[in-house]
Coordinates of C-alpha atoms in Angstrom, one line a residue:
Chain A
M58 CA 95.4 119.5 147.4
Q59 CA 94.6 116.0 148.4
N60 CA 91.5 117.2 150.3
H61 CA 90.2 119.2 147.4
Y62 CA 90.7 116.6 144.7
P63 CA 90.1 113.2 146.4
D64 CA 90.2 109.9 144.4
L65 CA 86.7 108.9 143.5
T66 CA 86.7 105.1 143.5
S67 CA 83.8 103.3 141.7
R68 CA 80.5 103.3 143.5
K69 CA 78.8 100.1 144.6
K70 CA 75.5 98.6 143.5
P71 CA 75.1 95.9 146.1
F72 CA 71.4 95.1 145.3
K73 CA 72.0 94.6 141.6
K74 CA 75.2 92.8 142.1
T75 CA 73.5 90.4 144.6
V76 CA 70.5 89.8 142.2
N77 CA 73.0 89.1 139.4
Q78 CA 74.9 86.5 141.5
V79 CA 71.7 84.8 142.6
V80 CA 70.5 84.6 139.0
L81 CA 73.9 83.2 137.9
F82 CA 73.5 80.5 140.5
V83 CA 69.9 79.7 139.5
L84 CA 71.0 79.7 135.8
G85 CA 73.8 77.2 136.5
R86 CA 71.6 74.9 138.5
A87 CA 68.8 75.2 136.0
L88 CA 71.2 74.3 133.2
Q89 CA 72.3 71.2 135.1
S90 CA 68.7 70.2 135.9
L91 CA 67.1 70.9 132.5
S92 CA 69.9 69.4 130.5
K93 CA 68.9 66.0 131.9
T94 CA 65.4 66.1 130.7
D95 CA 64.6 68.8 128.1
P96 CA 64.9 67.4 124.6
I97 CA 65.6 70.7 123.0
I98 CA 68.6 71.4 125.3
R99 CA 69.8 67.8 124.8
A100 CA 69.6 68.1 121.0
E101 CA 72.0 71.1 121.3
T102 CA 74.4 69.6 123.9
A103 CA 74.6 66.5 121.8
L104 CA 76.6 68.6 119.3
W105 CA 79.0 69.9 122.0
P106 CA 82.2 68.0 122.6
D107 CA 82.5 66.0 125.7
G108 CA 84.1 68.1 128.5
F109 CA 83.1 71.3 126.7
T110 CA 83.1 74.0 129.4
L111 CA 81.1 77.2 129.3
V112 CA 81.7 80.1 131.6
M113 CA 79.4 83.1 132.0
D114 CA 80.6 86.0 134.1
I115 CA 80.0 89.6 134.8
L116 CA 83.0 91.9 134.4
P117 CA 85.0 93.0 136.3
K118 CA 84.1 91.1 139.4
G119 CA 80.3 90.8 139.3
G120 CA 80.0 87.0 139.6
S121 CA 80.4 83.9 137.6
M122 CA 79.0 80.5 136.8
A123 CA 80.3 77.5 134.8
V124 CA 78.9 74.3 133.4
R125 CA 80.6 71.3 131.8
R126 CA 79.2 68.9 129.2
Q127 CA 79.2 65.3 130.6
A128 CA 79.4 62.1 128.6
D129 CA 75.7 61.6 128.9
M130 CA 75.1 65.0 127.2
S131 CA 73.9 66.6 130.4
L132 CA 75.6 69.7 131.9
R133 CA 77.2 69.8 135.3
Y134 CA 77.2 73.1 137.3
L135 CA 80.8 73.8 138.3
G136 CA 80.1 76.7 140.7
D137 CA 81.2 80.3 140.6
K138 CA 85.0 80.0 140.8
F139 CA 85.9 78.2 137.6
P140 CA 88.5 80.4 135.8
A141 CA 87.3 81.8 132.5
E142 CA 90.6 81.3 130.8
K143 CA 90.3 77.6 131.2
S144 CA 86.9 77.4 129.5
D145 CA 86.2 76.5 125.9
I146 CA 83.9 79.5 125.6
A147 CA 83.6 82.4 128.0
I148 CA 80.6 84.8 127.7
H149 CA 81.5 88.0 129.5
I150 CA 78.7 90.4 130.4
N151 CA 80.5 93.7 130.4
D152 CA 78.9 95.6 133.2
V153 CA 76.6 95.2 136.2
E154 CA 73.7 97.1 134.7
S155 CA 73.6 95.1 131.5
A156 CA 73.7 91.9 133.5
F157 CA 70.9 93.1 135.7
K158 CA 68.7 93.9 132.6
M159 CA 69.5 90.5 131.1
F160 CA 68.8 88.6 134.4
T161 CA 65.5 90.4 135.1
G162 CA 64.0 89.8 131.7
Q163 CA 64.6 93.3 130.3
L164 CA 67.3 92.4 127.7
G165 CA 67.5 89.3 125.5
S166 CA 70.8 87.6 124.7
D167 CA 70.8 88.5 121.0
V168 CA 70.0 92.2 121.6
A169 CA 72.6 92.3 124.4
Y170 CA 75.1 91.0 121.8
A171 CA 74.0 93.6 119.3
R172 CA 74.5 96.3 121.9
H173 CA 78.0 95.1 122.8
A174 CA 76.8 94.3 126.3
I175 CA 78.4 90.9 125.9
S176 CA 81.9 89.9 124.7
A177 CA 82.9 86.3 124.1
K178 CA 86.2 84.5 124.2
G179 CA 87.0 81.2 122.7
D180 CA 85.4 79.1 119.9
L181 CA 82.6 81.3 118.7
S182 CA 81.1 78.5 116.5
Y183 CA 79.2 77.3 119.6
T184 CA 77.8 80.7 120.5
V185 CA 74.6 80.3 118.6
S186 CA 73.9 76.9 120.1
V187 CA 74.7 78.3 123.6
V188 CA 72.3 81.2 123.0
R189 CA 69.5 78.7 122.0
V190 CA 70.2 76.7 125.2
I191 CA 70.0 79.8 127.3
N192 CA 66.8 80.9 125.6
V193 CA 65.2 77.5 126.5
V194 CA 66.4 77.9 130.1
E195 CA 65.0 81.4 130.3
T196 CA 61.7 80.2 128.9
Y197 CA 61.4 77.8 131.9
L198 CA 62.6 80.4 134.4
F199 CA 60.6 83.4 133.3
P200 CA 56.9 83.8 132.8
R201 CA 55.8 83.6 129.1
I202 CA 55.0 87.4 129.0
L203 CA 58.7 88.1 129.8
S204 CA 60.4 85.4 127.8
S205 CA 58.5 86.3 124.7
K206 CA 60.0 89.8 124.8
L207 CA 63.5 88.4 125.4
M208 CA 63.8 86.4 122.2
K209 CA 62.7 86.5 118.6
E210 CA 60.4 83.6 119.3
T211 CA 60.0 81.3 122.3
P212 CA 61.2 77.7 121.8
P213 CA 58.5 75.1 120.9
I214 CA 58.0 73.6 124.4
P215 CA 54.6 71.9 125.0
G216 CA 52.6 73.6 127.8
W217 CA 52.5 70.5 130.0
R218 CA 56.3 70.1 129.8
L219 CA 56.8 73.8 130.5
H220 CA 54.8 73.7 133.7
L221 CA 56.1 70.4 134.9
L222 CA 59.8 71.1 134.3
R223 CA 59.5 74.7 135.6
L224 CA 58.2 73.3 138.9
K225 CA 60.9 70.8 139.0
T226 CA 63.6 73.3 138.1
Y227 CA 62.5 75.8 140.8
T228 CA 62.4 73.1 143.5
L229 CA 64.7 70.1 143.0
G230 CA 66.8 71.7 140.2
V231 CA 67.8 75.0 141.9
L232 CA 68.0 73.6 145.5
F233 CA 69.6 70.3 144.8
G234 CA 70.7 70.3 141.1
I235 CA 68.5 67.3 140.3
Chain B
M300 CA 60.4 101.8 112.9
K301 CA 61.6 102.6 116.4
F302 CA 64.8 104.6 116.7
S303 CA 67.7 102.6 118.0
E304 CA 67.6 102.6 121.8
Y305 CA 71.3 102.0 122.0
Y306 CA 74.0 101.4 119.4
E307 CA 77.7 101.6 118.9
F308 CA 79.4 102.6 115.6
S309 CA 83.0 102.8 114.8
F310 CA 84.8 103.5 111.5
P311 CA 88.2 104.9 112.0
V312 CA 89.5 104.0 108.5
K313 CA 90.7 106.8 106.2
I314 CA 89.5 106.3 102.7
I315 CA 91.7 107.2 99.8
S316 CA 89.7 106.9 96.6
G317 CA 90.6 107.7 93.0
H318 CA 91.7 106.4 89.6
T319 CA 95.4 106.6 90.8
A320 CA 94.8 106.7 94.6
L321 CA 97.7 104.4 95.3
N322 CA 100.2 107.2 94.6
K323 CA 99.1 108.8 97.9
L324 CA 100.0 105.7 100.0
Q325 CA 103.7 106.6 100.4
T326 CA 102.7 109.9 102.0
E327 CA 100.3 108.1 104.4
L328 CA 103.1 105.8 105.5
T329 CA 105.6 108.6 106.0
Q330 CA 103.0 110.6 108.0
A331 CA 102.5 107.5 110.2
G332 CA 106.2 107.3 110.8
V333 CA 106.8 104.0 109.2
S334 CA 109.2 103.1 106.4
R335 CA 109.5 99.3 106.1
P336 CA 106.1 97.8 105.3
M337 CA 105.6 94.2 104.6
V338 CA 103.3 93.5 101.7
I339 CA 101.0 90.5 101.8
T340 CA 99.2 89.4 98.6
D341 CA 98.5 86.4 96.5
A342 CA 99.8 84.8 93.3
G343 CA 96.7 86.0 91.3
V344 CA 97.4 89.7 92.1
V345 CA 101.0 89.3 91.0
K346 CA 100.0 87.4 87.8
V347 CA 97.7 90.2 86.5
G348 CA 100.4 92.8 87.2
L349 CA 98.8 94.6 90.2
L350 CA 101.9 94.3 92.3
E351 CA 103.8 96.1 89.6
I352 CA 101.3 99.0 89.7
F353 CA 101.6 99.0 93.5
L354 CA 105.5 99.1 93.5
N355 CA 105.5 101.9 90.9
A356 CA 103.4 104.0 93.2
F357 CA 106.4 104.0 95.7
A358 CA 108.9 105.3 93.1
E359 CA 111.2 108.1 94.4
S360 CA 109.9 107.6 98.0
D361 CA 111.7 106.9 101.3
I362 CA 109.8 103.7 101.7
T363 CA 111.5 100.3 101.5
I364 CA 109.2 97.4 101.1
G365 CA 110.7 95.1 103.7
A366 CA 109.3 91.9 102.3
V367 CA 106.6 90.7 99.9
F368 CA 104.7 87.5 100.7
D369 CA 102.7 86.5 97.6
Q370 CA 101.5 83.0 98.4
T371 CA 98.4 83.7 100.5
P372 CA 96.0 80.7 99.9
P373 CA 92.3 81.2 99.1
E374 CA 91.5 80.5 102.7
S375 CA 93.6 82.1 105.5
S376 CA 95.1 79.7 108.0
T377 CA 97.1 79.6 111.2
T378 CA 100.0 78.1 109.4
V379 CA 100.3 80.9 106.8
V380 CA 99.8 83.5 109.5
D381 CA 102.6 82.0 111.6
E382 CA 104.9 81.8 108.5
I383 CA 104.3 85.4 107.5
A384 CA 104.8 86.7 111.1
K385 CA 108.2 85.0 111.1
V386 CA 109.3 86.7 107.9
F387 CA 108.0 90.1 109.3
R388 CA 110.2 89.8 112.4
E389 CA 113.2 88.5 110.5
K390 CA 113.0 91.4 108.0
A391 CA 112.4 93.9 110.8
C392 CA 109.3 95.4 109.1
D393 CA 107.3 98.0 110.9
S394 CA 103.9 98.0 109.2
L395 CA 101.7 95.9 106.9
I396 CA 100.0 96.4 103.6
A397 CA 97.4 93.9 102.3
I398 CA 96.8 93.8 98.5
G399 CA 94.0 91.5 97.6
G400 CA 90.6 90.2 98.5
G401 CA 89.1 88.8 101.7
S402 CA 91.6 86.0 102.4
V403 CA 94.7 88.3 102.0
I404 CA 93.1 91.0 104.2
D405 CA 92.1 88.5 106.9
T406 CA 95.6 86.9 106.8
T407 CA 97.1 90.3 107.2
K408 CA 94.8 91.1 110.2
G409 CA 96.0 87.8 111.8
V410 CA 99.7 88.6 111.2
N411 CA 99.1 92.0 112.7
I412 CA 97.7 90.5 115.9
L413 CA 100.7 88.2 116.2
V414 CA 103.5 90.8 115.5
S415 CA 101.8 93.6 117.5
N416 CA 101.4 91.4 120.6
N417 CA 104.7 89.5 120.2
S418 CA 102.8 86.3 120.2
N419 CA 103.2 83.0 118.3
D420 CA 99.7 81.6 118.8
I421 CA 96.8 83.3 117.1
R422 CA 94.4 81.0 119.0
E423 CA 94.9 83.1 122.2
F424 CA 93.0 85.9 120.5
R425 CA 89.9 84.0 119.3
G426 CA 86.6 85.7 120.3
A427 CA 84.8 88.9 120.2
D428 CA 86.1 92.2 121.7
I429 CA 89.1 90.4 123.3
L430 CA 92.0 92.3 121.8
K431 CA 93.5 95.1 123.8
G432 CA 96.0 97.9 123.2
C433 CA 97.1 99.1 119.7
L434 CA 98.2 97.1 116.6
L435 CA 100.8 98.2 114.1
P436 CA 99.9 100.5 111.2
F437 CA 98.1 98.5 108.6
Y438 CA 96.9 99.5 105.1
V439 CA 94.6 97.7 102.7
V440 CA 94.5 97.9 98.9
P441 CA 91.4 95.9 97.9
T442 CA 91.5 94.1 94.5
T443 CA 87.8 93.1 94.5
A444 CA 84.8 95.2 95.1
G445 CA 82.7 92.9 97.4
T446 CA 84.1 91.5 100.6
G447 CA 84.4 94.9 102.2
S448 CA 87.1 93.4 104.5
E449 CA 89.0 96.7 104.4
A450 CA 86.2 98.1 106.5
T451 CA 85.3 95.2 108.8
N452 CA 86.3 94.4 112.3
T453 CA 86.5 90.7 111.8
A454 CA 89.1 88.1 110.7
V455 CA 88.3 84.5 109.8
I456 CA 91.3 82.2 110.0
Q457 CA 91.3 78.5 109.6
D458 CA 92.8 76.5 112.5
L459 CA 94.3 73.6 110.5
E460 CA 95.2 71.6 113.7
Q461 CA 91.6 71.7 115.1
G462 CA 89.9 71.7 111.7
V463 CA 87.7 74.8 112.6
K464 CA 87.4 78.4 111.4
M465 CA 88.4 80.8 114.1
L466 CA 86.6 84.1 114.3
I467 CA 88.3 87.2 115.8
V468 CA 86.2 90.3 116.2
S469 CA 87.7 93.6 117.3
E470 CA 87.6 97.1 116.0
L471 CA 91.4 97.2 116.5
L472 CA 91.6 95.0 113.4
L473 CA 90.5 97.9 111.2
P474 CA 93.3 99.3 108.9
K475 CA 94.6 102.8 109.2
A476 CA 93.6 103.5 105.6
A477 CA 92.0 101.7 102.7
V478 CA 93.1 102.7 99.2
L479 CA 90.4 102.3 96.5
D480 CA 92.3 102.6 93.3
T481 CA 90.4 102.0 90.0
R482 CA 93.4 100.1 88.5
M483 CA 93.2 97.4 91.2
T484 CA 89.7 96.2 90.1
L485 CA 89.9 96.9 86.4
T486 CA 91.0 93.4 85.5
L487 CA 88.2 91.6 87.4
P488 CA 86.3 89.4 84.9
P489 CA 82.5 90.1 84.5
K490 CA 81.4 87.0 86.5
L491 CA 83.6 87.9 89.4
T492 CA 82.5 91.5 89.2
A493 CA 78.9 90.4 89.4
A494 CA 79.5 88.0 92.2
T495 CA 81.5 90.4 94.4
G496 CA 78.9 93.2 93.7
M497 CA 76.1 90.9 94.9
D498 CA 78.2 90.1 98.0
A499 CA 78.4 93.9 98.7
L500 CA 74.7 94.3 98.1
T501 CA 74.0 91.5 100.5
H502 CA 76.1 93.1 103.2
A503 CA 74.2 96.4 102.8
M504 CA 70.7 94.9 102.7
E505 CA 71.2 92.5 105.6
S506 CA 72.8 95.1 107.8
Y507 CA 69.9 97.5 107.0
I508 CA 67.2 95.0 108.1
G509 CA 69.2 93.3 110.9
I510 CA 68.5 93.7 114.6
Q511 CA 71.8 95.6 115.1
Q512 CA 71.0 98.2 112.5
N513 CA 71.5 101.8 113.5
P514 CA 71.2 105.2 111.9
M515 CA 74.9 105.4 111.0
S516 CA 75.1 101.9 109.5
D517 CA 71.9 102.7 107.6
A518 CA 73.5 105.7 105.9
Y519 CA 76.4 103.6 104.7
A520 CA 74.1 100.7 103.6
W521 CA 71.8 103.1 101.8
Q522 CA 74.5 104.7 99.7
A523 CA 76.1 101.4 98.9
I524 CA 72.8 100.0 97.6
T525 CA 72.3 103.2 95.5
L526 CA 75.7 102.8 93.9
I527 CA 75.3 99.0 93.3
G528 CA 71.8 99.6 91.8
R529 CA 73.2 102.2 89.5
Y530 CA 76.5 100.6 88.4
L531 CA 76.6 96.8 88.9
R532 CA 74.9 96.0 85.6
Q533 CA 76.9 98.7 83.7
V534 CA 80.3 97.5 84.9
T535 CA 79.5 93.9 84.4
A536 CA 78.6 94.7 80.8
N537 CA 81.6 97.0 80.4
P538 CA 84.5 96.0 82.7
Q539 CA 86.7 98.9 81.5
D540 CA 84.2 101.5 82.9
K541 CA 86.6 103.3 85.2
D542 CA 84.1 105.5 87.0
G543 CA 81.7 102.6 87.5
R544 CA 84.6 100.5 88.9
L545 CA 85.5 103.2 91.4
A546 CA 81.8 103.6 92.4
L547 CA 81.6 99.8 93.1
A548 CA 84.8 99.9 95.1
N549 CA 83.3 102.6 97.2
A550 CA 80.0 100.8 97.5
S551 CA 81.9 97.7 98.7
T552 CA 83.7 99.6 101.4
M553 CA 80.5 101.4 102.5
A554 CA 78.6 98.0 102.6
G555 CA 81.5 96.6 104.7
T556 CA 81.3 99.5 107.1
A557 CA 77.5 98.9 107.5
F558 CA 78.1 95.2 108.0
S559 CA 80.9 95.7 110.4
N560 CA 78.7 97.8 112.7
A561 CA 75.3 96.1 112.2
M562 CA 76.3 92.6 111.2
V563 CA 74.5 90.4 108.7
G564 CA 71.8 87.7 108.8
C565 CA 70.5 84.5 107.4
V566 CA 71.7 84.9 103.9
H567 CA 75.3 84.9 105.3
S568 CA 74.5 82.0 107.6
M569 CA 73.3 79.9 104.7
G570 CA 76.0 81.2 102.4
H571 CA 78.8 80.4 104.8
A572 CA 77.4 76.9 105.3
T573 CA 77.0 76.3 101.6
G574 CA 80.5 77.6 100.9
A575 CA 81.9 75.2 103.5
V576 CA 80.0 72.1 102.3
A577 CA 79.7 72.6 98.6
H578 CA 82.8 74.9 98.0
V579 CA 80.8 77.5 96.1
P580 CA 82.4 80.9 96.0
H581 CA 81.0 83.3 98.6
G582 CA 79.6 86.0 96.2
I583 CA 77.7 83.4 94.2
V584 CA 75.9 82.0 97.2
M585 CA 75.1 85.5 98.5
S586 CA 73.5 86.2 95.2
V587 CA 71.5 83.0 95.2
F588 CA 70.2 83.3 98.7
L589 CA 69.6 87.1 98.9
P590 CA 66.0 87.3 97.6
H591 CA 65.0 84.2 99.6
G592 CA 66.5 85.6 102.8
L593 CA 64.7 88.9 102.3
R594 CA 61.4 86.9 101.8
L595 CA 62.0 85.0 105.1
N596 CA 62.3 88.2 107.0
L597 CA 59.2 89.9 105.5
P598 CA 57.0 89.1 108.5
K599 CA 59.2 91.3 110.7
T600 CA 60.9 93.8 108.4
A601 CA 58.6 94.5 105.5
D602 CA 58.8 98.2 106.1
R603 CA 62.6 98.3 106.0
I604 CA 62.8 96.0 103.0
G605 CA 60.2 98.3 101.3
E606 CA 62.4 101.4 102.0
L607 CA 65.2 99.8 100.0
L608 CA 63.3 100.0 96.8
L609 CA 64.3 103.7 96.6
P610 CA 68.1 103.2 96.5
L611 CA 68.0 100.0 94.6
A612 CA 65.5 100.9 91.8
G613 CA 65.4 104.7 91.9
A614 CA 62.8 107.4 92.6
D615 CA 60.4 106.6 89.7
E616 CA 60.0 103.0 90.6
F617 CA 59.6 103.8 94.3
A618 CA 57.0 106.5 93.7
S619 CA 55.0 104.4 91.3
T620 CA 54.7 101.5 93.8
L621 CA 52.1 101.4 96.5
P622 CA 53.7 101.5 100.0
E623 CA 52.3 98.1 100.9
Q624 CA 53.8 96.6 97.7
R625 CA 57.3 98.0 98.1
A626 CA 58.8 95.2 100.0
Q627 CA 57.7 92.7 97.5
K628 CA 58.9 95.0 94.7
T629 CA 62.4 95.3 96.3
I630 CA 62.7 91.5 96.3
E631 CA 61.5 91.4 92.6
Q632 CA 64.2 94.0 91.8
V633 CA 66.9 91.8 93.4
E634 CA 65.6 88.9 91.3
R635 CA 65.7 91.0 88.2
L636 CA 69.2 92.0 88.9
K637 CA 70.2 88.4 89.3
E638 CA 68.6 87.5 86.0
D639 CA 70.4 90.4 84.3
L640 CA 73.7 89.4 85.8
F641 CA 73.2 85.8 84.6
K642 CA 72.6 87.1 81.1
L643 CA 75.6 89.4 81.2
S644 CA 78.1 87.2 82.9
G645 CA 76.7 83.7 83.6
L646 CA 76.4 84.3 87.3
P647 CA 74.5 81.3 88.7
R648 CA 70.9 82.1 89.7
N649 CA 70.2 79.2 92.0
L650 CA 71.9 76.4 93.9
K651 CA 71.5 73.9 91.1
E652 CA 73.3 76.1 88.7
A653 CA 76.0 76.8 91.3
G654 CA 76.8 73.1 91.5
V655 CA 75.3 72.3 94.9
K656 CA 73.9 68.8 95.3
R657 CA 70.6 68.1 97.1
D658 CA 72.2 65.4 99.2
Q659 CA 74.3 68.2 100.8
F660 CA 71.2 70.0 102.2
D661 CA 71.3 68.2 105.6
K662 CA 74.9 69.3 106.2
I663 CA 74.3 72.9 105.0
A664 CA 71.1 73.3 107.1
A665 CA 72.8 72.0 110.2
L666 CA 75.8 74.3 109.8
G667 CA 73.7 77.3 108.7
I668 CA 71.6 77.5 111.9
N669 CA 74.8 77.5 114.0
D670 CA 76.5 80.3 112.0
G671 CA 77.0 83.4 114.1
S672 CA 75.2 85.6 111.5
A673 CA 72.0 83.8 112.4
L674 CA 72.0 85.7 115.8
M675 CA 71.4 89.1 114.2
N676 CA 68.7 87.9 111.7
P677 CA 65.3 89.4 112.5
V678 CA 63.5 86.1 112.2
E679 CA 64.8 83.1 114.1
L680 CA 66.6 80.7 111.7
T681 CA 65.3 77.3 112.7
L682 CA 66.2 74.1 111.0
D683 CA 62.9 74.0 109.2
R684 CA 63.4 77.5 107.8
A685 CA 67.0 76.6 106.8
Y686 CA 65.6 73.7 104.7
G687 CA 62.9 76.1 103.4
L688 CA 65.6 78.5 102.2
L689 CA 67.5 75.7 100.5
E690 CA 64.4 74.4 98.7
A691 CA 63.5 78.0 97.6
A692 CA 67.0 78.6 96.3
W693 CA 67.4 75.2 94.6
E694 CA 65.8 76.2 91.3
G695 CA 64.4 79.6 92.3

């Protein structure tokens, strides 16, 4: 009987899982770096309480990243082990495929929410502000042709700042969190 | 318009609709295997005699009403939810019945979360799609035709300690049945009838044009708009119109179903913010902002707004309007409806008439752009656009 009807445990998608984890790391470091300089992000984080912690993870065990708002309004990347239940708001991406689409510029945050690809735990009154911050970060991380498809309209970032901070984010930001 | 690439739709609520539909509720409870429901309502419902009608509907049944809580405040709060949950446990109740409007229904949803999960802290459950398992059997008897809370998967409960409004979103919050009984809305005064009807119209229209719209929610929104277009003026003019009352109660539930599955947009963002800052009733601000919110979304959803001319104004008006003019015509029809309701009931047409002060604009705009409904609005709700909506709605 056992041989005819074996358990079928869930299959693995190592490539997509790895890409997702890398993007979560890049996102965390980019949030840390850009929150020190980008005025649009700083205008948003100014409204977050000091010590406010945001976790974004992929369910069930697809990776995680957390950031905490500092006294100077910047965000500090807390790595990939911060427990979601201790955060002020946890954004859960419900499956590996949705996360892969979001992290490769195929699915925007608002559409992901509309499709129930995301669930959120905690104080939802900050969700809209968090989405705006993520949209700004994605505008820096993705080329304009992709980011314009991901959001209703791209944030008003002047071209010179976009290029300069994009360069900084991909070098000093991602590598050293500066 | 592109067909929805992916969507989810859920509406597991049984609808019991009729001029004396309440009489059927005892059978529903018996079939669900419960016999000691707790009733949650408010003082207004008791005052106009609706609780008496409800209790009469249980005559000669095996049901014992375990407890009646009739002091639900206009805004649901953690304190009142805790208090009611305590009574529910002490009186060994086994199910819940909400008789009232949005606040009563949201309060009952909160109580159900606590008693079903054997918890004492509603804050544990804040968030979207967090609840798991099953909740206790829960029934709703709406006494307004507007909020649609009997058909929505959300509960808003004030956290008095933190001073914030908690949002809980889960399809588990939906009741087992909603009883739409004409007698429950017959006593609504004309102005409240008009305001709640415009609230329902806003649910339907915003869900139809929002980024989460889908073919199922469209069907509910469409029929809700048809009924509101046909009956809202008529019932506001003649509050004793029983058939019209029942039609509006159905429209409200259908609009709630559409909104629960497709969400709402900038009219609600600005409406929630205006309500919080200027304490204007929800239905009134919905009515005030609706045409302006539609106009804001014209660049992205003119076709969809144009389609709504048919259910709102009827076939003749639709057929005699050129396709490229239909969106504008829909907005004009909403404005005409507002004007008619003002004449019939005194429903405020703009923010000034609603008692909002211009020096409240900064607070309203800042809150509005951070309201969750803004996420599903087709056009990004920026601070500039929020101010634009406020200016347009000031005397418009």
